Amino acid sequence: MRGADETSGSLFSYVDLEGRIPARHPLRKIRQVVNEALASLDAEFEALYSDFGRSSIPPERLIRASLIQILFSIRSERQLMEQMEYNLLFRWFVGLGIDDPVWVP
């Protein structure tokens, strides 16, 4: 029996990004190494930012996004942000949840 070609615009999403990324995907190891390096830079990042004012984009996310741009040869930041809107692998690597907004380039 042929299934119907229907789309459903579900209101809620129960996608676990961690579960969507294959266990043997090469970005898993890269992300682990990057997270360890960024953790060692935490004190330096903390010293660069003020204690008051509006929160910025975490520098760790910006660095991970730049790595994605380099690794996948994305030509511009605008294209990177466009792809991060719909690419679950990129969102996972950068540290964005599925419903988190992508920042403006």
mmCIF file of N, CA, C and O in Angstrom:
data_model
loop_
_atom_site.group_PDB
_atom_site.id
_atom_site.type_symbol
_atom_site.label_atom_id
_atom_site.label_comp_id
_atom_site.label_asym_id
_atom_site.label_seq_id
_atom_site.Cartn_x
_atom_site.Cartn_y
_atom_site.Cartn_z
ATOM 1 N N MET A 1 0.848 -1.176 0.000
ATOM 2 C CA MET A 1 0.000 0.000 0.000
ATOM 3 C C MET A 1 0.888 1.231 0.000
ATOM 4 O O MET A 1 1.872 1.298 0.723
ATOM 5 N N ARG A 2 0.528 2.183 -0.805
ATOM 6 C CA ARG A 2 1.305 3.405 -0.913
ATOM 7 C C ARG A 2 0.938 4.368 0.203
ATOM 8 O O ARG A 2 -0.223 4.619 0.472
ATOM 9 N N GLY A 3 1.973 4.929 0.858
ATOM 10 C CA GLY A 3 1.742 5.908 1.907
ATOM 11 C C GLY A 3 1.391 7.269 1.327
ATOM 12 O O GLY A 3 1.705 7.576 0.176
ATOM 13 N N ALA A 4 0.720 8.076 2.117
ATOM 14 C CA ALA A 4 0.310 9.407 1.679
ATOM 15 C C ALA A 4 1.479 10.385 1.794
ATOM 16 O O ALA A 4 2.270 10.323 2.732
ATOM 17 N N ASP A 5 1.580 11.267 0.831
ATOM 18 C CA ASP A 5 2.633 12.291 0.822
ATOM 19 C C ASP A 5 2.103 13.533 1.523
ATOM 20 O O ASP A 5 1.743 14.517 0.898
ATOM 21 N N GLU A 6 2.044 13.462 2.837
ATOM 22 C CA GLU A 6 1.521 14.569 3.627
ATOM 23 C C GLU A 6 2.612 15.081 4.557
ATOM 24 O O GLU A 6 3.427 14.317 5.060
ATOM 25 N N THR A 7 2.604 16.364 4.770
ATOM 26 C CA THR A 7 3.542 16.943 5.727
ATOM 27 C C THR A 7 2.771 17.432 6.933
ATOM 28 O O THR A 7 1.636 17.889 6.828
ATOM 29 N N SER A 8 3.400 17.304 8.072
ATOM 30 C CA SER A 8 2.757 17.795 9.281
ATOM 31 C C SER A 8 3.644 18.858 9.892
ATOM 32 O O SER A 8 4.835 18.644 10.106
ATOM 33 N N GLY A 9 3.095 19.989 10.140
ATOM 34 C CA GLY A 9 3.818 21.053 10.815
ATOM 35 C C GLY A 9 3.592 20.926 12.304
ATOM 36 O O GLY A 9 2.708 21.563 12.865
ATOM 37 N N SER A 10 4.374 20.063 12.941
ATOM 38 C CA SER A 10 4.144 19.806 14.358
ATOM 39 C C SER A 10 4.476 21.033 15.192
ATOM 40 O O SER A 10 5.395 21.781 14.897
ATOM 41 N N LEU A 11 3.709 21.208 16.231
ATOM 42 C CA LEU A 11 3.865 22.348 17.113
ATOM 43 C C LEU A 11 5.034 22.161 18.067
ATOM 44 O O LEU A 11 5.752 23.093 18.368
ATOM 45 N N PHE A 12 5.257 20.937 18.499
ATOM 46 C CA PHE A 12 6.326 20.660 19.448
ATOM 47 C C PHE A 12 7.369 19.755 18.804
ATOM 48 O O PHE A 12 7.044 18.930 17.973
ATOM 49 N N SER A 13 8.580 19.926 19.215
ATOM 50 C CA SER A 13 9.664 19.112 18.698
ATOM 51 C C SER A 13 10.330 18.382 19.858
ATOM 52 O O SER A 13 10.671 18.992 20.865
ATOM 53 N N TYR A 14 10.505 17.101 19.710
ATOM 54 C CA TYR A 14 11.142 16.300 20.751
ATOM 55 C C TYR A 14 12.422 15.671 20.213
ATOM 56 O O TYR A 14 12.741 14.535 20.503
ATOM 57 N N VAL A 15 13.141 16.433 19.416
ATOM 58 C CA VAL A 15 14.366 15.940 18.817
ATOM 59 C C VAL A 15 15.519 16.128 19.792
ATOM 60 O O VAL A 15 15.739 17.219 20.307
ATOM 61 N N ASP A 16 16.232 15.061 20.071
ATOM 62 C CA ASP A 16 17.439 15.137 20.875
ATOM 63 C C ASP A 16 18.609 15.210 19.906
ATOM 64 O O ASP A 16 18.916 14.229 19.225
ATOM 65 N N LEU A 17 19.239 16.385 19.819
ATOM 66 C CA LEU A 17 20.322 16.552 18.863
ATOM 67 C C LEU A 17 21.459 15.569 19.115
ATOM 68 O O LEU A 17 22.065 15.071 18.175
ATOM 69 N N GLU A 18 21.749 15.297 20.360
ATOM 70 C CA GLU A 18 22.829 14.354 20.700
ATOM 71 C C GLU A 18 22.540 12.974 20.111
ATOM 72 O O GLU A 18 23.439 12.304 19.619
ATOM 73 N N GLY A 19 21.288 12.581 20.126
ATOM 74 C CA GLY A 19 20.907 11.286 19.576
ATOM 75 C C GLY A 19 20.881 11.248 18.060
ATOM 76 O O GLY A 19 20.925 10.175 17.458
ATOM 77 N N ARG A 20 20.792 12.389 17.441
ATOM 78 C CA ARG A 20 20.738 12.457 15.980
ATOM 79 C C ARG A 20 22.112 12.348 15.326
ATOM 80 O O ARG A 20 22.212 12.043 14.142
ATOM 81 N N ILE A 21 23.161 12.626 16.065
ATOM 82 C CA ILE A 21 24.504 12.596 15.502
ATOM 83 C C ILE A 21 25.070 11.186 15.694
ATOM 84 O O ILE A 21 25.132 10.696 16.820
ATOM 85 N N PRO A 22 25.480 10.534 14.606
ATOM 86 C CA PRO A 22 26.006 9.170 14.732
ATOM 87 C C PRO A 22 27.199 9.109 15.697
ATOM 88 O O PRO A 22 28.026 10.023 15.751
ATOM 89 N N ALA A 23 27.276 8.025 16.438
ATOM 90 C CA ALA A 23 28.328 7.870 17.453
ATOM 91 C C ALA A 23 29.726 7.918 16.845
ATOM 92 O O ALA A 23 30.663 8.373 17.492
ATOM 93 N N ARG A 24 29.875 7.500 15.616
ATOM 94 C CA ARG A 24 31.194 7.466 14.985
ATOM 95 C C ARG A 24 31.440 8.641 14.053
ATOM 96 O O ARG A 24 32.372 8.603 13.246
ATOM 97 N N HIS A 25 30.615 9.662 14.125
ATOM 98 C CA HIS A 25 30.814 10.824 13.251
ATOM 99 C C HIS A 25 32.115 11.528 13.622
ATOM 100 O O HIS A 25 32.403 11.725 14.800
ATOM 101 N N PRO A 26 32.927 11.915 12.636
ATOM 102 C CA PRO A 26 34.212 12.545 12.931
ATOM 103 C C PRO A 26 34.105 13.850 13.724
ATOM 104 O O PRO A 26 35.018 14.203 14.478
ATOM 105 N N LEU A 27 32.992 14.570 13.583
ATOM 106 C CA LEU A 27 32.846 15.827 14.327
ATOM 107 C C LEU A 27 32.720 15.602 15.828
ATOM 108 O O LEU A 27 32.985 16.513 16.606
ATOM 109 N N ARG A 28 32.346 14.413 16.246
ATOM 110 C CA ARG A 28 32.254 14.139 17.686
ATOM 111 C C ARG A 28 33.628 14.279 18.344
ATOM 112 O O ARG A 28 33.758 14.899 19.385
ATOM 113 N N LYS A 29 34.642 13.697 17.743
ATOM 114 C CA LYS A 29 35.995 13.779 18.301
ATOM 115 C C LYS A 29 36.520 15.212 18.210
ATOM 116 O O LYS A 29 37.134 15.714 19.153
ATOM 117 N N ILE A 30 36.272 15.866 17.087
ATOM 118 C CA ILE A 30 36.709 17.255 16.924
ATOM 119 C C ILE A 30 36.060 18.130 17.986
ATOM 120 O O ILE A 30 36.718 18.959 18.616
ATOM 121 N N ARG A 31 34.764 17.930 18.212
ATOM 122 C CA ARG A 31 34.060 18.734 19.216
ATOM 123 C C ARG A 31 34.620 18.487 20.615
ATOM 124 O O ARG A 31 34.762 19.416 21.411
ATOM 125 N N GLN A 32 34.958 17.249 20.916
ATOM 126 C CA GLN A 32 35.527 16.929 22.218
ATOM 127 C C GLN A 32 36.859 17.657 22.417
ATOM 128 O O GLN A 32 37.089 18.267 23.466
ATOM 129 N N VAL A 33 37.724 17.629 21.421
ATOM 130 C CA VAL A 33 39.020 18.305 21.501
ATOM 131 C C VAL A 33 38.831 19.813 21.628
ATOM 132 O O VAL A 33 39.486 20.481 22.440
ATOM 133 N N VAL A 34 37.922 20.369 20.821
ATOM 134 C CA VAL A 34 37.658 21.805 20.848
ATOM 135 C C VAL A 34 37.100 22.226 22.207
ATOM 136 O O VAL A 34 37.525 23.241 22.776
ATOM 137 N N ASN A 35 36.177 21.455 22.751
ATOM 138 C CA ASN A 35 35.598 21.795 24.058
ATOM 139 C C ASN A 35 36.644 21.774 25.159
ATOM 140 O O ASN A 35 36.622 22.606 26.063
ATOM 141 N N GLU A 36 37.572 20.821 25.096
ATOM 142 C CA GLU A 36 38.650 20.783 26.091
ATOM 143 C C GLU A 36 39.547 22.012 25.964
ATOM 144 O O GLU A 36 39.944 22.602 26.973
ATOM 145 N N ALA A 37 39.870 22.397 24.740
ATOM 146 C CA ALA A 37 40.707 23.578 24.527
ATOM 147 C C ALA A 37 39.988 24.841 24.992
ATOM 148 O O ALA A 37 40.592 25.714 25.630
ATOM 149 N N LEU A 38 38.705 24.942 24.689
ATOM 150 C CA LEU A 38 37.942 26.129 25.097
ATOM 151 C C LEU A 38 37.777 26.188 26.606
ATOM 152 O O LEU A 38 37.770 27.275 27.190
ATOM 153 N N ALA A 39 37.666 25.049 27.256
ATOM 154 C CA ALA A 39 37.554 25.030 28.718
ATOM 155 C C ALA A 39 38.825 25.572 29.357
ATOM 156 O O ALA A 39 38.772 26.266 30.382
ATOM 157 N N SER A 40 39.962 25.309 28.737
ATOM 158 C CA SER A 40 41.221 25.826 29.287
ATOM 159 C C SER A 40 41.351 27.334 29.084
ATOM 160 O O SER A 40 42.153 27.982 29.757
ATOM 161 N N LEU A 41 40.569 27.894 28.172
ATOM 162 C CA LEU A 41 40.601 29.340 27.915
ATOM 163 C C LEU A 41 39.523 30.107 28.677
ATOM 164 O O LEU A 41 39.377 31.317 28.493
ATOM 165 N N ASP A 42 38.769 29.422 29.504
ATOM 166 C CA ASP A 42 37.640 30.042 30.196
ATOM 167 C C ASP A 42 38.046 31.270 31.008
ATOM 168 O O ASP A 42 37.363 32.293 30.973
ATOM 169 N N ALA A 43 39.157 31.206 31.724
ATOM 170 C CA ALA A 43 39.601 32.346 32.542
ATOM 171 C C ALA A 43 39.946 33.553 31.664
ATOM 172 O O ALA A 43 39.624 34.697 32.014
ATOM 173 N N GLU A 44 40.561 33.308 30.515
ATOM 174 C CA GLU A 44 40.900 34.409 29.600
ATOM 175 C C GLU A 44 39.638 35.050 29.034
ATOM 176 O O GLU A 44 39.540 36.275 28.923
ATOM 177 N N PHE A 45 38.660 34.227 28.669
ATOM 178 C CA PHE A 45 37.396 34.768 28.170
ATOM 179 C C PHE A 45 36.700 35.592 29.248
ATOM 180 O O PHE A 45 36.167 36.664 28.973
ATOM 181 N N GLU A 46 36.704 35.089 30.460
ATOM 182 C CA GLU A 46 36.041 35.778 31.574
ATOM 183 C C GLU A 46 36.666 37.154 31.806
ATOM 184 O O GLU A 46 35.962 38.126 32.092
ATOM 185 N N ALA A 47 37.965 37.265 31.670
ATOM 186 C CA ALA A 47 38.656 38.534 31.889
ATOM 187 C C ALA A 47 38.352 39.558 30.803
ATOM 188 O O ALA A 47 38.440 40.766 31.041
ATOM 189 N N LEU A 48 37.969 39.102 29.629
ATOM 190 C CA LEU A 48 37.706 40.010 28.513
ATOM 191 C C LEU A 48 36.325 40.659 28.556
ATOM 192 O O LEU A 48 36.103 41.666 27.892
ATOM 193 N N TYR A 49 35.410 40.092 29.313
ATOM 194 C CA TYR A 49 34.027 40.558 29.303
ATOM 195 C C TYR A 49 33.665 41.286 30.591
ATOM 196 O O TYR A 49 34.155 40.960 31.665
ATOM 197 N N SER A 50 32.775 42.250 30.467
ATOM 198 C CA SER A 50 32.310 43.040 31.598
ATOM 199 C C SER A 50 31.324 42.239 32.451
ATOM 200 O O SER A 50 30.711 41.276 31.987
ATOM 201 N N ASP A 51 31.157 42.681 33.691
ATOM 202 C CA ASP A 51 30.213 42.022 34.595
ATOM 203 C C ASP A 51 28.789 42.540 34.432
ATOM 204 O O ASP A 51 27.860 41.978 34.993
ATOM 205 N N PHE A 52 28.612 43.628 33.705
ATOM 206 C CA PHE A 52 27.275 44.196 33.548
ATOM 207 C C PHE A 52 27.019 44.464 32.070
ATOM 208 O O PHE A 52 27.929 44.436 31.253
ATOM 209 N N GLY A 53 25.761 44.716 31.768
ATOM 210 C CA GLY A 53 25.372 44.976 30.384
ATOM 211 C C GLY A 53 24.647 43.792 29.781
ATOM 212 O O GLY A 53 24.342 42.801 30.443
ATOM 213 N N ARG A 54 24.373 43.915 28.511
ATOM 214 C CA ARG A 54 23.654 42.878 27.789
ATOM 215 C C ARG A 54 24.571 41.686 27.516
ATOM 216 O O ARG A 54 25.743 41.851 27.197
ATOM 217 N N SER A 55 24.044 40.510 27.625
ATOM 218 C CA SER A 55 24.833 39.303 27.355
ATOM 219 C C SER A 55 25.184 39.221 25.879
ATOM 220 O O SER A 55 24.375 39.561 25.013
ATOM 221 N N SER A 56 26.381 38.774 25.617
ATOM 222 C CA SER A 56 26.817 38.620 24.226
ATOM 223 C C SER A 56 26.677 37.161 23.801
ATOM 224 O O SER A 56 26.318 36.294 24.599
ATOM 225 N N ILE A 57 27.013 36.905 22.561
ATOM 226 C CA ILE A 57 27.083 35.530 22.084
ATOM 227 C C ILE A 57 28.313 34.916 22.746
ATOM 228 O O ILE A 57 29.390 35.508 22.724
ATOM 229 N N PRO A 58 28.187 33.757 23.353
ATOM 230 C CA PRO A 58 29.356 33.151 23.997
ATOM 231 C C PRO A 58 30.498 32.954 22.995
ATOM 232 O O PRO A 58 30.270 32.458 21.884
ATOM 233 N N PRO A 59 31.708 33.355 23.364
ATOM 234 C CA PRO A 59 32.827 33.222 22.417
ATOM 235 C C PRO A 59 33.086 31.775 22.009
ATOM 236 O O PRO A 59 33.541 31.521 20.896
ATOM 237 N N GLU A 60 32.755 30.840 22.887
ATOM 238 C CA GLU A 60 32.927 29.431 22.547
ATOM 239 C C GLU A 60 32.066 29.051 21.347
ATOM 240 O O GLU A 60 32.512 28.319 20.458
ATOM 241 N N ARG A 61 30.854 29.558 21.310
ATOM 242 C CA ARG A 61 29.964 29.269 20.175
ATOM 243 C C ARG A 61 30.473 29.917 18.900
ATOM 244 O O ARG A 61 30.398 29.324 17.826
ATOM 245 N N LEU A 62 30.987 31.132 19.016
ATOM 246 C CA LEU A 62 31.525 31.808 17.834
ATOM 247 C C LEU A 62 32.722 31.050 17.272
ATOM 248 O O LEU A 62 32.869 30.920 16.045
ATOM 249 N N ILE A 63 33.570 30.550 18.148
ATOM 250 C CA ILE A 63 34.752 29.805 17.696
ATOM 251 C C ILE A 63 34.330 28.487 17.048
ATOM 252 O O ILE A 63 34.839 28.119 15.980
ATOM 253 N N ARG A 64 33.375 27.789 17.666
ATOM 254 C CA ARG A 64 32.891 26.541 17.064
ATOM 255 C C ARG A 64 32.236 26.807 15.709
ATOM 256 O O ARG A 64 32.411 26.027 14.770
ATOM 257 N N ALA A 65 31.488 27.900 15.599
ATOM 258 C CA ALA A 65 30.855 28.240 14.325
ATOM 259 C C ALA A 65 31.913 28.549 13.271
ATOM 260 O O ALA A 65 31.781 28.150 12.106
ATOM 261 N N SER A 66 32.974 29.237 13.654
ATOM 262 C CA SER A 66 34.064 29.521 12.718
ATOM 263 C C SER A 66 34.730 28.231 12.250
ATOM 264 O O SER A 66 35.110 28.113 11.076
ATOM 265 N N LEU A 67 34.868 27.273 13.150
ATOM 266 C CA LEU A 67 35.432 25.976 12.760
ATOM 267 C C LEU A 67 34.543 25.260 11.747
ATOM 268 O O LEU A 67 35.038 24.672 10.785
ATOM 269 N N ILE A 68 33.244 25.308 11.976
ATOM 270 C CA ILE A 68 32.309 24.704 11.013
ATOM 271 C C ILE A 68 32.468 25.375 9.652
ATOM 272 O O ILE A 68 32.491 24.714 8.614
ATOM 273 N N GLN A 69 32.578 26.692 9.662
ATOM 274 C CA GLN A 69 32.733 27.433 8.411
ATOM 275 C C GLN A 69 33.994 26.983 7.673
ATOM 276 O O GLN A 69 33.975 26.797 6.457
ATOM 277 N N ILE A 70 35.078 26.780 8.409
ATOM 278 C CA ILE A 70 36.332 26.344 7.799
ATOM 279 C C ILE A 70 36.243 24.892 7.333
ATOM 280 O O ILE A 70 36.612 24.577 6.200
ATOM 281 N N LEU A 71 35.756 24.013 8.194
ATOM 282 C CA LEU A 71 35.721 22.580 7.875
ATOM 283 C C LEU A 71 34.816 22.253 6.699
ATOM 284 O O LEU A 71 35.078 21.310 5.943
ATOM 285 N N PHE A 72 33.729 23.010 6.543
ATOM 286 C CA PHE A 72 32.777 22.720 5.476
ATOM 287 C C PHE A 72 32.849 23.719 4.324
ATOM 288 O O PHE A 72 31.970 23.755 3.465
ATOM 289 N N SER A 73 33.909 24.540 4.309
ATOM 290 C CA SER A 73 34.163 25.494 3.214
ATOM 291 C C SER A 73 32.946 26.363 2.910
ATOM 292 O O SER A 73 32.542 26.511 1.758
ATOM 293 N N ILE A 74 32.373 26.933 3.952
ATOM 294 C CA ILE A 74 31.240 27.839 3.773
ATOM 295 C C ILE A 74 31.812 29.221 3.513
ATOM 296 O O ILE A 74 32.626 29.728 4.270
ATOM 297 N N ARG A 75 31.379 29.847 2.424
ATOM 298 C CA ARG A 75 32.045 31.044 1.925
ATOM 299 C C ARG A 75 31.855 32.298 2.751
ATOM 300 O O ARG A 75 32.691 33.176 2.738
ATOM 301 N N SER A 76 30.754 32.405 3.450
ATOM 302 C CA SER A 76 30.518 33.652 4.183
ATOM 303 C C SER A 76 29.776 33.372 5.483
ATOM 304 O O SER A 76 29.160 32.317 5.655
ATOM 305 N N GLU A 77 29.843 34.343 6.367
ATOM 306 C CA GLU A 77 29.130 34.212 7.632
ATOM 307 C C GLU A 77 27.622 34.193 7.393
ATOM 308 O O GLU A 77 26.889 33.489 8.079
ATOM 309 N N ARG A 78 27.167 34.932 6.414
ATOM 310 C CA ARG A 78 25.740 34.940 6.088
ATOM 311 C C ARG A 78 25.271 33.546 5.668
ATOM 312 O O ARG A 78 24.223 33.069 6.102
ATOM 313 N N GLN A 79 26.059 32.870 4.830
ATOM 314 C CA GLN A 79 25.713 31.509 4.426
ATOM 315 C C GLN A 79 25.795 30.544 5.603
ATOM 316 O O GLN A 79 24.980 29.620 5.713
ATOM 317 N N LEU A 80 26.758 30.761 6.483
ATOM 318 C CA LEU A 80 26.877 29.917 7.667
ATOM 319 C C LEU A 80 25.625 30.034 8.530
ATOM 320 O O LEU A 80 25.066 29.030 8.972
ATOM 321 N N MET A 81 25.155 31.252 8.763
ATOM 322 C CA MET A 81 23.965 31.446 9.588
ATOM 323 C C MET A 81 22.738 30.837 8.912
ATOM 324 O O MET A 81 21.879 30.265 9.575
ATOM 325 N N GLU A 82 22.670 30.949 7.593
ATOM 326 C CA GLU A 82 21.550 30.341 6.866
ATOM 327 C C GLU A 82 21.562 28.830 7.045
ATOM 328 O O GLU A 82 20.530 28.220 7.325
ATOM 329 N N GLN A 83 22.731 28.219 6.923
ATOM 330 C CA GLN A 83 22.808 26.771 7.068
ATOM 331 C C GLN A 83 22.577 26.326 8.509
ATOM 332 O O GLN A 83 22.037 25.254 8.756
ATOM 333 N N MET A 84 22.963 27.153 9.466
ATOM 334 C CA MET A 84 22.723 26.802 10.859
ATOM 335 C C MET A 84 21.247 26.853 11.215
ATOM 336 O O MET A 84 20.826 26.264 12.202
ATOM 337 N N GLU A 85 20.439 27.518 10.408
ATOM 338 C CA GLU A 85 18.993 27.535 10.627
ATOM 339 C C GLU A 85 18.401 26.142 10.472
ATOM 340 O O GLU A 85 17.455 25.797 11.161
ATOM 341 N N TYR A 86 18.941 25.351 9.547
ATOM 342 C CA TYR A 86 18.303 24.068 9.257
ATOM 343 C C TYR A 86 19.208 22.848 9.392
ATOM 344 O O TYR A 86 18.740 21.725 9.311
ATOM 345 N N ASN A 87 20.505 23.035 9.613
ATOM 346 C CA ASN A 87 21.415 21.904 9.695
ATOM 347 C C ASN A 87 21.606 21.488 11.156
ATOM 348 O O ASN A 87 22.250 22.193 11.939
ATOM 349 N N LEU A 88 21.043 20.356 11.516
ATOM 350 C CA LEU A 88 21.107 19.895 12.904
ATOM 351 C C LEU A 88 22.524 19.561 13.337
ATOM 352 O O LEU A 88 22.895 19.769 14.498
ATOM 353 N N LEU A 89 23.343 19.067 12.431
ATOM 354 C CA LEU A 89 24.733 18.759 12.759
ATOM 355 C C LEU A 89 25.481 20.034 13.155
ATOM 356 O O LEU A 89 26.206 20.054 14.150
ATOM 357 N N PHE A 90 25.295 21.102 12.406
ATOM 358 C CA PHE A 90 25.953 22.369 12.714
ATOM 359 C C PHE A 90 25.463 22.918 14.048
ATOM 360 O O PHE A 90 26.243 23.400 14.853
ATOM 361 N N ARG A 91 24.160 22.864 14.282
ATOM 362 C CA ARG A 91 23.598 23.356 15.545
ATOM 363 C C ARG A 91 24.184 22.595 16.726
ATOM 364 O O ARG A 91 24.552 23.178 17.735
ATOM 365 N N TRP A 92 24.264 21.278 16.594
ATOM 366 C CA TRP A 92 24.817 20.450 17.664
ATOM 367 C C TRP A 92 26.270 20.829 17.935
ATOM 368 O O TRP A 92 26.671 21.000 19.081
ATOM 369 N N PHE A 93 27.064 20.955 16.873
ATOM 370 C CA PHE A 93 28.484 21.250 17.036
ATOM 371 C C PHE A 93 28.709 22.602 17.708
ATOM 372 O O PHE A 93 29.540 22.739 18.600
ATOM 373 N N VAL A 94 27.934 23.593 17.299
ATOM 374 C CA VAL A 94 28.097 24.949 17.845
ATOM 375 C C VAL A 94 27.582 25.031 19.276
ATOM 376 O O VAL A 94 28.104 25.787 20.084
ATOM 377 N N GLY A 95 26.573 24.243 19.608
ATOM 378 C CA GLY A 95 26.009 24.266 20.954
ATOM 379 C C GLY A 95 24.639 24.902 21.016
ATOM 380 O O GLY A 95 24.168 25.256 22.094
ATOM 381 N N LEU A 96 23.994 25.034 19.878
ATOM 382 C CA LEU A 96 22.642 25.591 19.830
ATOM 383 C C LEU A 96 21.618 24.468 19.940
ATOM 384 O O LEU A 96 21.812 23.391 19.355
ATOM 385 N N GLY A 97 20.553 24.727 20.660
ATOM 386 C CA GLY A 97 19.441 23.788 20.700
ATOM 387 C C GLY A 97 18.629 23.912 19.431
ATOM 388 O O GLY A 97 18.798 24.837 18.642
ATOM 389 N N ILE A 98 17.713 23.002 19.249
ATOM 390 C CA ILE A 98 16.928 23.002 18.013
ATOM 391 C C ILE A 98 16.023 24.229 17.905
ATOM 392 O O ILE A 98 15.721 24.698 16.817
ATOM 393 N N ASP A 99 15.604 24.777 19.048
ATOM 394 C CA ASP A 99 14.730 25.946 19.033
ATOM 395 C C ASP A 99 15.457 27.251 19.318
ATOM 396 O O ASP A 99 14.840 28.313 19.326
ATOM 397 N N ASP A 100 16.757 27.202 19.539
ATOM 398 C CA ASP A 100 17.528 28.423 19.807
ATOM 399 C C ASP A 100 17.651 29.258 18.547
ATOM 400 O O ASP A 100 17.869 28.711 17.456
ATOM 401 N N PRO A 101 17.512 30.563 18.689
ATOM 402 C CA PRO A 101 17.668 31.405 17.505
ATOM 403 C C PRO A 101 19.130 31.484 17.058
ATOM 404 O O PRO A 101 20.039 31.433 17.884
ATOM 405 N N VAL A 102 19.315 31.585 15.769
ATOM 406 C CA VAL A 102 20.665 31.782 15.212
ATOM 407 C C VAL A 102 20.904 33.279 15.187
ATOM 408 O O VAL A 102 19.999 34.065 14.886
ATOM 409 N N TRP A 103 22.109 33.693 15.547
ATOM 410 C CA TRP A 103 22.383 35.132 15.607
ATOM 411 C C TRP A 103 22.456 35.742 14.212
ATOM 412 O O TRP A 103 22.639 35.061 13.214
ATOM 413 N N VAL A 104 22.340 37.041 14.168
ATOM 414 C CA VAL A 104 22.344 37.792 12.908
ATOM 415 C C VAL A 104 23.798 38.010 12.478
ATOM 416 O O VAL A 104 24.616 38.431 13.277
ATOM 417 N N PRO A 105 24.106 37.705 11.217
ATOM 418 C CA PRO A 105 25.502 37.886 10.770
ATOM 419 C C PRO A 105 25.916 39.354 10.743
ATOM 420 O O PRO A 105 25.120 40.219 10.609
#
